[in-house]
Tab-separated table of C-alpha atoms and ligand atoms in Angstrom:
chain	number	residue	atom	x	y	z
A	137	MET	CA	0.090	0.115	0.207
A	138	LEU	CA	1.201	3.515	-0.818
A	139	HIS	CA	1.160	6.314	1.409
A	140	ALA	CA	1.616	9.578	-0.913
A	141	LYS	CA	2.971	13.004	0.244
A	142	TYR	CA	-0.155	13.883	2.389
A	143	GLY	CA	-0.683	10.669	3.979
A	144	HIS	CA	-4.267	9.780	2.470
A	145	VAL	CA	-5.028	6.196	1.465
A	146	ALA	CA	-8.233	5.368	0.041
A	147	SER	CA	-10.392	2.523	1.453
A	148	PHE	CA	-11.391	0.373	-1.432
A	149	TRP	CA	-12.285	-3.048	-1.283
A	150	TYR	CA	-10.333	-4.328	-4.343
A	151	GLY	CA	-7.814	-6.434	-2.249
A	152	LYS	CA	-4.640	-7.035	-4.920
A	153	HIS	CA	-4.588	-3.552	-6.002
A	154	TYR	CA	-2.501	-0.440	-4.944
A	155	TYR	CA	-3.724	2.685	-3.836
A	156	VAL	CA	-2.198	5.743	-4.589
A	157	SER	CA	-3.453	9.165	-3.212
A	158	LEU	CA	-3.009	11.726	-6.198
A	159	ALA	CA	-2.527	14.383	-3.486
A	160	SER	CA	1.084	13.961	-4.455
A	161	PRO	CA	2.041	15.896	-7.576
A	162	GLN	CA	4.613	13.660	-8.174
A	163	ALA	CA	2.098	10.533	-8.530
A	164	TRP	CA	0.015	12.463	-10.958
A	165	LYS	CA	3.041	13.397	-13.033
A	166	ASP	CA	4.244	9.795	-13.153
A	167	HIS	CA	0.860	8.504	-14.008
A	168	ILE	CA	-0.676	10.975	-16.108
A	169	LYS	CA	-0.158	9.298	-19.378
A	170	ALA	CA	-1.276	5.792	-18.238
A	171	PHE	CA	-4.171	4.575	-20.722
A	172	ASP	CA	-5.214	0.833	-19.935
A	173	ARG	CA	-7.624	0.029	-17.571
A	174	PRO	CA	-7.363	-3.105	-15.123
A	175	VAL	CA	-10.227	-5.316	-16.942
A	176	GLU	CA	-10.886	-7.508	-13.926
A	177	LEU	CA	-12.079	-4.596	-12.104
A	178	PHE	CA	-15.092	-4.096	-14.313
A	179	GLU	CA	-15.514	-7.727	-14.780
A	180	PHE	CA	-18.777	-7.595	-12.625
A	181	MET	CA	-20.230	-4.904	-15.097
A	182	ARG	CA	-19.597	-7.316	-18.092
A	183	PRO	CA	-23.443	-8.416	-18.037
A	184	LEU	CA	-24.479	-4.986	-18.260
A	185	ASN	CA	-21.647	-3.203	-20.570
A	186	GLY	CA	-21.506	-6.369	-22.686
A	187	ASP	CA	-18.524	-8.270	-23.927
A	188	SER	CA	-16.830	-5.761	-26.272
A	189	SER	CA	-17.332	-2.533	-24.299
A	190	LEU	CA	-15.007	0.566	-24.506
A	191	GLN	CA	-14.807	0.525	-20.645
A	192	THR	CA	-12.508	-2.841	-20.842
A	193	THR	CA	-11.069	-2.148	-23.971
A	194	ASN	CA	-7.193	-1.161	-23.908
A	195	GLY	CA	-4.228	-0.627	-25.957
A	196	LYS	CA	-4.741	0.668	-29.637
A	197	GLU	CA	-7.781	-0.481	-30.051
A	198	GLY	CA	-9.428	1.419	-26.998
A	199	LYS	CA	-7.474	4.772	-28.113
A	200	THR	CA	-8.955	4.512	-31.564
A	201	ARG	CA	-12.491	4.037	-30.230
A	202	ARG	CA	-12.022	7.007	-28.045
A	203	LYS	CA	-10.693	9.286	-30.690
A	204	ILE	CA	-13.752	8.502	-32.755
A	205	TYR	CA	-16.315	8.796	-30.124
A	206	ASP	CA	-15.277	11.922	-28.083
A	207	VAL	CA	-15.993	13.887	-30.970
A	208	SER	CA	-19.611	13.195	-30.180
A	209	PHE	CA	-19.305	14.897	-26.703
A	210	GLN	CA	-17.387	17.885	-27.779
A	211	HIS	CA	-18.359	21.324	-28.388
A	212	ASP	CA	-19.826	21.331	-31.826
A	213	ALA	CA	-21.895	18.205	-31.220
A	214	LEU	CA	-22.999	19.334	-27.774
A	215	GLN	CA	-25.088	22.171	-29.410
A	216	ASN	CA	-27.692	19.840	-30.439
A	217	TYR	CA	-28.297	18.566	-27.122
A	218	TYR	CA	-29.516	21.972	-25.657
A	219	VAL	CA	-32.545	22.033	-27.554
A	220	TYR	CA	-33.845	18.429	-26.552
A	221	ILE	CA	-32.850	18.862	-22.976
A	222	LYS	CA	-34.535	22.488	-22.858
A	223	GLY	CA	-38.232	20.888	-23.208
A	224	MET	CA	-37.269	18.117	-20.652
A	225	ALA	CA	-36.376	20.241	-18.140
A	226	ASN	CA	-39.600	22.343	-18.936
A	227	ASP	CA	-41.599	19.167	-18.267
A	228	VAL	CA	-40.017	18.620	-14.776
A	229	ALA	CA	-41.112	22.134	-13.951
A	230	LYS	CA	-44.606	21.518	-15.242
A	231	LYS	CA	-44.860	18.533	-13.182
A	232	LEU	CA	-43.375	20.161	-9.702
A	233	SER	CA	-45.748	23.046	-10.490
A	234	SER	CA	-48.604	20.664	-9.898
A	235	VAL	CA	-47.442	19.195	-6.762
A	236	PRO	CA	-49.756	20.750	-3.927
A	237	PRO	CA	-47.816	23.341	-1.615
A	238	GLY	CA	-46.322	21.167	1.227
A	239	GLU	CA	-46.112	17.775	-0.184
A	240	HIS	CA	-42.755	15.775	0.010
A	241	ILE	CA	-40.850	15.462	-3.299
A	242	THR	CA	-38.484	12.551	-3.717
A	243	LEU	CA	-35.577	14.110	-5.904
A	244	GLN	CA	-34.367	10.668	-7.096
A	245	GLN	CA	-37.703	10.052	-8.700
A	246	TYR	CA	-37.833	13.182	-10.665
A	247	MET	CA	-34.347	13.064	-11.570
A	248	SER	CA	-34.134	9.672	-12.716
A	249	VAL	CA	-36.840	10.391	-15.416
A	250	PHE	CA	-35.410	13.408	-16.361
A	251	VAL	CA	-31.580	12.039	-16.966
A	252	SER	CA	-33.233	8.904	-18.516
A	253	LYS	CA	-35.039	11.125	-21.096
A	254	ALA	CA	-32.348	13.249	-21.812
A	255	LEU	CA	-29.309	10.658	-22.123
A	256	GLY	CA	-32.319	8.626	-24.253
A	257	ARG	CA	-32.876	11.281	-26.682
A	258	VAL	CA	-29.385	12.692	-26.866
A	259	PHE	CA	-27.540	9.319	-27.325
A	260	TYR	CA	-30.056	7.344	-29.312
A	261	GLY	CA	-32.672	9.945	-30.861
A	262	ALA	CA	-36.160	9.573	-31.543
A	263	TYR	CA	-36.999	6.160	-30.282
A	264	PHE	CA	-36.817	7.371	-26.521
A	265	GLU	CA	-39.143	10.349	-27.201
A	266	ASP	CA	-41.632	7.969	-26.316
A	267	GLU	CA	-42.419	8.304	-22.396
A	268	GLN	CA	-43.397	4.533	-21.784
A	269	LYS	CA	-40.054	3.121	-23.315
A	270	VAL	CA	-38.286	5.538	-21.151
A	271	THR	CA	-39.780	4.442	-17.939
A	272	GLU	CA	-38.930	1.000	-18.930
A	273	LEU	CA	-35.342	1.871	-19.570
A	274	HIS	CA	-34.620	3.367	-16.350
A	275	ARG	CA	-37.050	1.064	-14.284
A	276	ASN	CA	-35.337	-1.806	-15.513
A	277	TYR	CA	-31.835	-0.327	-15.315
A	278	GLU	CA	-32.347	0.217	-11.592
A	279	THR	CA	-33.376	-3.152	-10.899
A	280	ILE	CA	-30.374	-4.545	-12.658
A	281	LEU	CA	-28.129	-2.346	-10.642
A	282	GLU	CA	-29.784	-3.385	-7.312
A	283	ALA	CA	-29.151	-6.947	-8.374
A	284	LEU	CA	-25.857	-6.295	-9.297
A	285	ASN	CA	-25.174	-4.563	-5.816
A	286	GLN	CA	-26.052	-7.450	-4.022
A	287	LYS	CA	-23.972	-9.707	-6.340
A	288	VAL	CA	-20.819	-7.422	-5.518
A	289	SER	CA	-21.349	-7.057	-2.021
A	290	ASP	CA	-22.797	-10.640	-1.014
A	291	SER	CA	-25.244	-8.778	1.413
A	292	CYS	CA	-28.085	-10.869	0.121
A	293	PRO	CA	-28.454	-13.456	-2.408
A	294	ALA	CA	-29.102	-11.866	-5.704
A	295	ASN	CA	-32.293	-12.515	-7.435
A	296	ASP	CA	-31.004	-13.949	-10.642
A	297	GLU	CA	-34.111	-14.374	-12.492
A	298	LYS	CA	-35.262	-11.039	-11.933
A	299	PHE	CA	-31.592	-9.628	-12.688
A	300	ASN	CA	-31.782	-11.550	-16.232
A	301	SER	CA	-35.385	-10.419	-16.980
A	302	ALA	CA	-34.633	-6.759	-16.457
A	303	LEU	CA	-31.276	-7.100	-18.490
A	304	ASN	CA	-33.084	-8.482	-21.166
A	305	VAL	CA	-35.756	-5.867	-21.387
A	306	TRP	CA	-32.984	-3.008	-20.874
A	307	ARG	CA	-30.798	-4.530	-23.525
A	308	GLY	CA	-33.584	-5.303	-25.755
A	309	LEU	CA	-34.763	-1.571	-25.412
A	310	ILE	CA	-31.410	-0.282	-26.625
A	311	GLN	CA	-31.372	-2.757	-29.708
A	312	GLU	CA	-34.625	-1.564	-30.620
A	313	ALA	CA	-33.253	1.873	-30.606
A	314	ILE	CA	-30.279	0.975	-32.634
A	315	GLN	CA	-32.816	-0.645	-35.017
A	316	HIS	CA	-35.052	2.338	-35.043
A	317	ARG	CA	-31.984	4.800	-36.214
A	318	ARG	CA	-30.981	2.382	-38.832
A	319	ASP	CA	-34.381	2.488	-40.373
A	320	ASN	CA	-34.570	6.322	-40.077
A	321	PRO	CA	-31.059	7.698	-40.207
A	322	PRO	CA	-30.818	11.601	-40.017
A	323	LEU	CA	-31.506	13.471	-43.195
A	324	ARG	CA	-28.840	16.225	-42.361
A	325	GLU	CA	-25.218	15.897	-41.498
A	326	GLU	CA	-25.853	18.180	-38.424
A	327	ASP	CA	-28.601	15.953	-36.939
A	328	ARG	CA	-26.027	12.971	-36.724
A	329	ASN	CA	-26.017	11.945	-32.981
A	330	PHE	CA	-23.695	9.465	-31.008
A	331	LEU	CA	-25.513	6.234	-32.350
A	332	ASP	CA	-24.933	7.499	-35.955
A	333	VAL	CA	-21.287	7.227	-35.242
A	334	LEU	CA	-21.505	4.013	-33.343
A	335	ILE	CA	-23.496	2.368	-36.321
A	336	ASP	CA	-21.002	3.688	-38.809
A	337	PHE	CA	-18.000	2.695	-36.754
A	338	CYS	CA	-18.800	-0.650	-35.016
A	339	ALA	CA	-17.352	-3.470	-36.585
A	340	THR	CA	-19.899	-5.853	-35.055
A	341	ASP	CA	-23.341	-5.874	-33.255
A	342	GLU	CA	-22.155	-6.989	-30.145
A	343	MET	CA	-19.595	-4.080	-30.179
A	344	LEU	CA	-22.591	-1.397	-31.202
A	345	LEU	CA	-24.730	-2.684	-28.345
A	346	SER	CA	-21.736	-2.773	-25.871
A	347	ASP	CA	-20.636	0.806	-26.488
A	348	ALA	CA	-24.051	2.227	-27.072
A	349	SER	CA	-24.999	0.640	-23.390
A	350	THR	CA	-21.679	1.642	-21.903
A	351	PHE	CA	-22.310	5.205	-22.559
A	352	PHE	CA	-25.659	5.292	-21.047
A	353	ILE	CA	-24.284	3.588	-17.921
A	354	GLY	CA	-21.492	6.020	-17.659
A	355	GLY	CA	-23.717	8.923	-18.040
A	356	TYR	CA	-27.069	7.829	-16.113
A	357	HIS	CA	-26.156	7.657	-12.507
A	358	THR	CA	-23.283	10.392	-12.622
A	359	THR	CA	-25.970	12.768	-13.929
A	360	MET	CA	-28.965	11.975	-12.097
A	361	TYR	CA	-26.825	12.051	-8.578
A	362	MET	CA	-25.075	15.240	-9.457
A	363	LEU	CA	-28.423	16.805	-9.825
A	364	VAL	CA	-29.994	14.923	-6.491
A	365	TRP	CA	-26.814	16.371	-4.603
A	366	ALA	CA	-27.133	20.102	-6.096
A	367	ILE	CA	-30.614	20.315	-5.135
A	368	TYR	CA	-29.744	18.904	-1.785
A	369	PHE	CA	-26.813	21.278	-1.258
A	370	LEU	CA	-29.209	23.959	-2.372
A	371	ALA	CA	-31.932	23.260	-0.280
A	372	ARG	CA	-29.888	23.488	2.818
A	373	ASP	CA	-28.818	26.924	2.131
A	374	MET	CA	-31.137	29.539	1.024
A	375	LYS	CA	-28.540	32.344	0.397
A	376	ILE	CA	-26.687	30.187	-2.113
A	377	GLN	CA	-29.927	29.084	-3.682
A	378	ASP	CA	-30.893	32.943	-4.169
A	379	LYS	CA	-27.486	33.584	-5.613
A	380	VAL	CA	-28.218	30.934	-8.299
A	381	TYR	CA	-31.780	32.424	-8.832
A	382	GLU	CA	-30.335	36.206	-9.326
A	383	GLU	CA	-27.822	34.963	-11.868
A	384	VAL	CA	-30.437	33.357	-13.935
A	385	ILE	CA	-32.482	36.074	-13.762
A	386	GLU	CA	-29.613	38.582	-14.594
A	387	ILE	CA	-28.391	36.396	-17.467
A	388	LEU	CA	-31.466	34.845	-18.770
A	389	GLY	CA	-34.310	36.933	-17.698
A	390	LYS	CA	-37.612	35.417	-16.631
A	391	GLU	CA	-38.177	33.231	-19.997
A	392	ARG	CA	-34.920	32.343	-21.931
A	393	ASP	CA	-33.431	29.114	-21.779
A	394	VAL	CA	-29.708	27.948	-21.202
A	395	ASP	CA	-28.068	27.242	-24.487
A	396	PHE	CA	-24.838	26.515	-25.838
A	397	MET	CA	-23.842	30.082	-26.054
A	398	ASN	CA	-25.003	31.721	-22.790
A	399	GLN	CA	-24.261	28.611	-20.466
A	400	SER	CA	-20.730	29.732	-19.917
A	401	ARG	CA	-21.991	33.162	-18.732
A	402	LEU	CA	-23.761	31.458	-15.770
A	403	ARG	CA	-20.695	31.387	-13.671
A	404	TYR	CA	-22.228	31.034	-10.264
A	405	LEU	CA	-24.256	28.194	-11.278
A	406	LYS	CA	-21.079	26.399	-13.035
A	407	ARG	CA	-19.337	26.834	-9.529
A	408	VAL	CA	-22.174	25.236	-7.739
A	409	MET	CA	-21.931	22.203	-10.037
A	410	ASP	CA	-18.290	22.019	-9.354
A	411	GLU	CA	-18.491	22.391	-5.709
A	412	THR	CA	-21.568	19.824	-5.972
A	413	ILE	CA	-18.984	16.889	-7.844
A	414	ARG	CA	-16.218	17.935	-5.268
A	415	CYS	CA	-18.573	18.004	-1.853
A	416	SER	CA	-20.561	14.699	-2.759
A	417	VAL	CA	-17.222	13.245	-4.351
A	418	LEU	CA	-19.748	12.052	-6.685
A	419	ALA	CA	-17.309	9.704	-8.931
A	420	PRO	CA	-14.628	8.593	-6.288
A	421	MET	CA	-12.101	6.730	-8.217
A	422	ALA	CA	-10.333	5.769	-11.628
A	423	ALA	CA	-7.720	2.931	-12.315
A	424	ARG	CA	-4.830	2.155	-14.756
A	425	VAL	CA	-2.668	-0.889	-15.230
A	426	ASN	CA	0.404	-1.653	-17.446
A	427	TYR	CA	0.247	-5.004	-18.263
A	428	GLU	CA	3.500	-4.929	-20.554
A	429	GLU	CA	6.101	-3.682	-17.716
A	430	ASP	CA	6.580	-2.074	-14.224
A	431	MET	CA	5.265	1.201	-13.602
A	432	LYS	CA	7.192	3.591	-11.303
A	433	VAL	CA	4.818	5.949	-9.078
A	434	VAL	CA	6.575	8.369	-6.915
A	435	ASP	CA	9.325	6.197	-5.278
A	436	TYR	CA	7.457	2.963	-5.790
A	437	ILE	CA	7.763	0.227	-8.547
A	438	ILE	CA	4.258	-1.336	-9.118
A	439	PRO	CA	4.831	-4.796	-10.662
A	440	LYS	CA	3.485	-5.265	-14.195
A	441	GLY	CA	-0.527	-6.374	-14.244
A	442	SER	CA	-1.046	-4.613	-10.722
A	443	GLY	CA	-3.737	-2.041	-10.936
A	444	VAL	CA	-3.521	1.320	-9.405
A	445	ILE	CA	-6.574	2.894	-8.239
A	446	HIS	CA	-6.648	6.654	-8.598
A	447	ALA	CA	-8.065	7.880	-5.351
A	448	LEU	CA	-10.004	11.012	-7.001
A	449	GLY	CA	-12.517	11.168	-3.955
A	450	VAL	CA	-9.513	11.418	-1.479
A	451	VAL	CA	-8.211	14.484	-3.194
A	452	LEU	CA	-11.363	15.975	-3.314
A	453	MET	CA	-11.839	15.668	0.360
A	454	ASP	CA	-8.197	16.711	1.290
A	455	GLU	CA	-8.137	19.534	3.795
A	456	THR	CA	-4.789	20.940	3.033
A	457	ILE	CA	-6.470	21.460	-0.596
A	458	TRP	CA	-9.826	22.256	0.402
A	459	PRO	CA	-9.980	23.627	4.033
A	460	GLU	CA	-13.337	22.564	5.910
A	461	PRO	CA	-13.731	19.962	3.003
A	462	GLU	CA	-17.269	19.149	4.329
A	463	ARG	CA	-18.458	22.516	4.013
A	464	PHE	CA	-20.466	23.450	0.773
A	465	ASP	CA	-18.800	26.563	-0.595
A	466	PRO	CA	-19.121	27.165	-4.420
A	467	ASP	CA	-16.944	30.162	-4.080
A	468	ARG	CA	-14.009	27.728	-3.606
A	469	PHE	CA	-14.251	27.997	-7.804
A	470	LEU	CA	-13.537	31.408	-8.081
A	471	PRO	CA	-11.021	32.259	-10.557
A	472	GLU	CA	-8.555	33.681	-7.913
A	473	LYS	CA	-9.193	30.328	-5.851
A	474	VAL	CA	-8.715	28.195	-8.767
A	475	ALA	CA	-5.405	30.004	-9.689
A	476	GLU	CA	-3.952	29.091	-6.045
A	477	ARG	CA	-4.333	25.358	-6.586
A	478	HIS	CA	-2.238	22.547	-8.075
A	479	LYS	CA	-4.144	22.311	-11.732
A	480	LEU	CA	-5.292	18.926	-11.099
A	481	ALA	CA	-6.531	19.591	-7.546
A	482	PHE	CA	-9.999	19.244	-9.114
A	483	SER	CA	-9.981	16.168	-11.571
A	484	PRO	CA	-13.451	14.311	-10.708
A	485	PHE	CA	-13.369	13.204	-14.131
A	486	GLY	CA	-10.140	11.618	-14.013
A	487	PHE	CA	-6.581	13.073	-14.712
A	488	ALA	CA	-4.779	10.768	-16.643
A	489	GLY	CA	-4.741	12.073	-20.356
A	490	LYS	CA	-6.708	10.378	-22.757
A	491	ARG	CA	-8.920	8.359	-20.837
A	492	ILE	CA	-10.543	10.576	-18.599
A	493	CYS	CA	-14.519	10.790	-18.853
A	494	PRO	CA	-15.640	11.333	-22.441
A	495	GLY	CA	-19.215	12.666	-21.355
A	496	TYR	CA	-18.944	14.848	-18.672
A	497	ARG	CA	-19.794	17.961	-20.542
A	498	VAL	CA	-23.176	16.344	-21.203
A	499	SER	CA	-23.754	16.401	-17.171
A	500	TYR	CA	-22.894	20.327	-17.290
A	501	ALA	CA	-25.268	20.950	-19.883
A	502	ALA	CA	-28.398	18.830	-18.514
A	503	GLY	CA	-27.331	20.439	-15.075
A	504	ALA	CA	-27.292	23.921	-16.177
A	505	GLN	CA	-30.584	23.788	-18.035
A	506	LEU	CA	-32.510	21.654	-15.208
A	507	LEU	CA	-30.977	23.813	-12.333
A	508	SER	CA	-31.474	27.291	-14.057
A	509	THR	CA	-35.239	26.305	-15.045
A	510	LEU	CA	-35.855	25.117	-11.562
A	511	CYS	CA	-34.359	27.796	-9.568
A	512	ARG	CA	-35.996	30.428	-11.521
A	513	LYS	CA	-39.159	29.086	-10.584
A	514	PHE	CA	-39.124	27.621	-7.027
A	515	LYS	CA	-37.403	27.758	-3.847
A	516	PHE	CA	-36.253	24.251	-2.459
A	517	HIS	CA	-36.797	23.289	1.235
A	518	LEU	CA	-35.406	20.135	2.729
A	519	VAL	CA	-37.940	18.089	4.471
A	520	GLY	CA	-36.518	17.572	7.976
A	521	GLY	CA	-33.747	19.658	7.754
A	522	HIS	CA	-31.839	16.176	7.930
A	523	SER	CA	-28.162	15.678	7.170
A	524	ILE	CA	-27.664	13.231	4.462
A	525	GLN	CA	-24.219	10.897	4.236
A	526	ARG	CA	-22.607	9.789	1.524
A	527	LYS	CA	-22.790	5.966	0.267
A	528	TYR	CA	-19.801	5.216	-1.519
A	529	GLY	CA	-19.524	3.053	-4.601
A	530	PHE	CA	-18.250	3.648	-8.161
A	531	VAL	CA	-20.715	6.725	-7.981
A	532	THR	CA	-21.448	8.257	-4.544
A	533	LEU	CA	-25.128	8.043	-3.586
A	534	PRO	CA	-27.067	9.676	-0.915
A	535	SER	CA	-27.419	6.951	1.951
A	536	GLU	CA	-31.278	7.872	1.975
A	537	GLU	CA	-33.881	9.099	-0.273
A	538	VAL	CA	-33.654	13.075	-0.390
A	539	ARG	CA	-37.037	14.457	0.144
A	540	ILE	CA	-37.714	18.331	-0.381
A	541	MET	CA	-40.757	20.364	-0.374
A	542	ILE	CA	-41.019	23.558	-3.094
A	543	GLU	CA	-42.167	26.905	-2.949
A	544	LYS	CA	-43.259	28.882	-5.991
A	545	ARG	CA	-40.948	31.965	-6.673
A	546	GLU	CA	-43.070	35.265	-7.497
B	810	HEM	C1	-20.690	14.557	-13.454
B	810	HEM	C2	-20.883	13.668	-14.274
B	810	HEM	C3	-19.796	12.647	-14.404
B	810	HEM	C4	-18.577	12.325	-13.547
B	810	HEM	C5	-18.223	12.776	-12.150
B	810	HEM	C6	-17.977	11.265	-14.505
B	810	HEM	C7	-16.608	10.416	-13.830
B	810	HEM	C8	-16.010	9.516	-14.778
B	810	HEM	C9	-14.744	8.970	-14.313
B	810	HEM	C10	-13.954	9.398	-13.013
B	810	HEM	C11	-14.339	8.412	-15.288
B	810	HEM	C12	-12.938	7.198	-14.954
B	810	HEM	C13	-11.906	8.282	-16.004
B	810	HEM	C14	-10.632	7.558	-15.914
B	810	HEM	O1	-10.353	6.479	-15.811
B	810	HEM	O2	-9.484	8.293	-15.924
B	810	HEM	C15	-15.136	8.225	-16.299
B	810	HEM	C16	-15.244	7.523	-17.293
B	810	HEM	C17	-16.453	7.385	-18.372
B	810	HEM	N1	-17.356	8.380	-18.138
B	810	HEM	FE1	-18.055	9.565	-16.958
B	810	HEM	N2	-18.579	11.154	-15.335
B	810	HEM	C18	-19.586	11.831	-15.592
B	810	HEM	C19	-20.431	11.892	-16.722
B	810	HEM	C20	-20.639	11.092	-17.739
B	810	HEM	C21	-21.538	11.317	-18.944
B	810	HEM	C22	-22.648	12.219	-19.067
B	810	HEM	C23	-21.225	10.073	-19.805
B	810	HEM	C24	-21.910	10.004	-20.824
B	810	HEM	C25	-22.067	10.894	-21.647
B	810	HEM	C26	-20.008	9.563	-19.247
B	810	HEM	C27	-19.310	8.317	-19.653
B	810	HEM	C28	-18.157	7.806	-19.150
B	810	HEM	C29	-17.631	6.703	-19.741
B	810	HEM	C30	-18.149	5.976	-21.447
B	810	HEM	C31	-16.282	6.528	-19.396
B	810	HEM	C32	-15.522	5.158	-19.664
B	810	HEM	C33	-14.546	5.571	-20.776
B	810	HEM	C34	-13.496	4.741	-21.116
B	810	HEM	O3	-13.437	3.628	-20.832
B	810	HEM	O4	-12.432	5.294	-21.839
B	810	HEM	N3	-19.470	10.058	-18.018
B	810	HEM	N4	-16.201	9.240	-15.683
């Protein structure tokens, strides 16, 4: 086990791997170019991701896929997404408007529908405009994950029948979306989406289904829980909430929606999202391996074939970088504060070169759209004023359901 400069060690369950706190700049430096991922670490996800997933594809093949796919989540491609996500954010606001005053709202329930719709539409196209299909998509996905968690934790025997049946329905839906897109290709170049890229590129149907699934898996819980945590933090602090509201009114007025051009002007909202990702420790780890030769990290030699866990979450809670790390304070991301820190201190999407998260901009786009729409219309109040704990996994979940009440703004 490695103790890096600041003495932190992450407590993951993955026995035979090394844990490196990336609070050490040297550890960052030594490891920044690593690309390959320990395949065994993700083996338990194989039924979901599929046999040919990018997630476990290393070397030249992995790098080629990343190069082709990444374009779908970069600036130009993102412009189209706002149009779709806008309508979905307005739907959530409409639904919340009809909730009687004082009624408790379970955030997870609303956010899972919003994120499934947004990812479904953005990744796969019109097939997931059908509300019933979206509901099937996320309900079955939740069932799969619940069973998978049981399998991994061994806390109670997994219900294989339930798991297999949910998996078949979920994969079947994505398969149908692929067929739908094949039958209805876009007429204009600018309407091409991620699925079109996959359809053109993937050599086999299994690879196509695997990667179409992998991106939903990568984006669903991360985006959904970023939103749940964000509203939780806002509901705890009316001053911060009011600042978001004031900024939205100043930049967008009462009616305008977020788009590709104006999103960057919502600077306070961006700081709220960054601080949410940090303070919730949303995605606490990444991992790398070198199967070919030994790796040197700081003063340690990692034998070839041994995985290194990037303890991203440990860095996000390091009090030498973030004083009072548990305090939610978006002003940590003021430009002058950012300039004082090591440039990799905030690396919640991974830091190691070409394999960092390809899709995080989708989360920011969805987050900016939904949070600005909701903050303009409502004040959020936490039910019972309770303090929620973090439940760590590949994505950090709130330890219990987050319930709020809303009050309409004038
Ligand atoms: C706030 C939101 C998100 C966070 C915190 C997050 C975090 C991460 C992290 C830490 C990794 C591992 C990076 C590494 O190995 O160095 C990762 C990988 C990945 N993420 Fe995200 N992510 C987010 C949103 C998304 C979204 C919206 C998508 C889908 C569009 C996505 C798709 C993926 C995929 C496919 C990978 C694996 C890439 C590969 O194997 O090369 N993520 N993400």
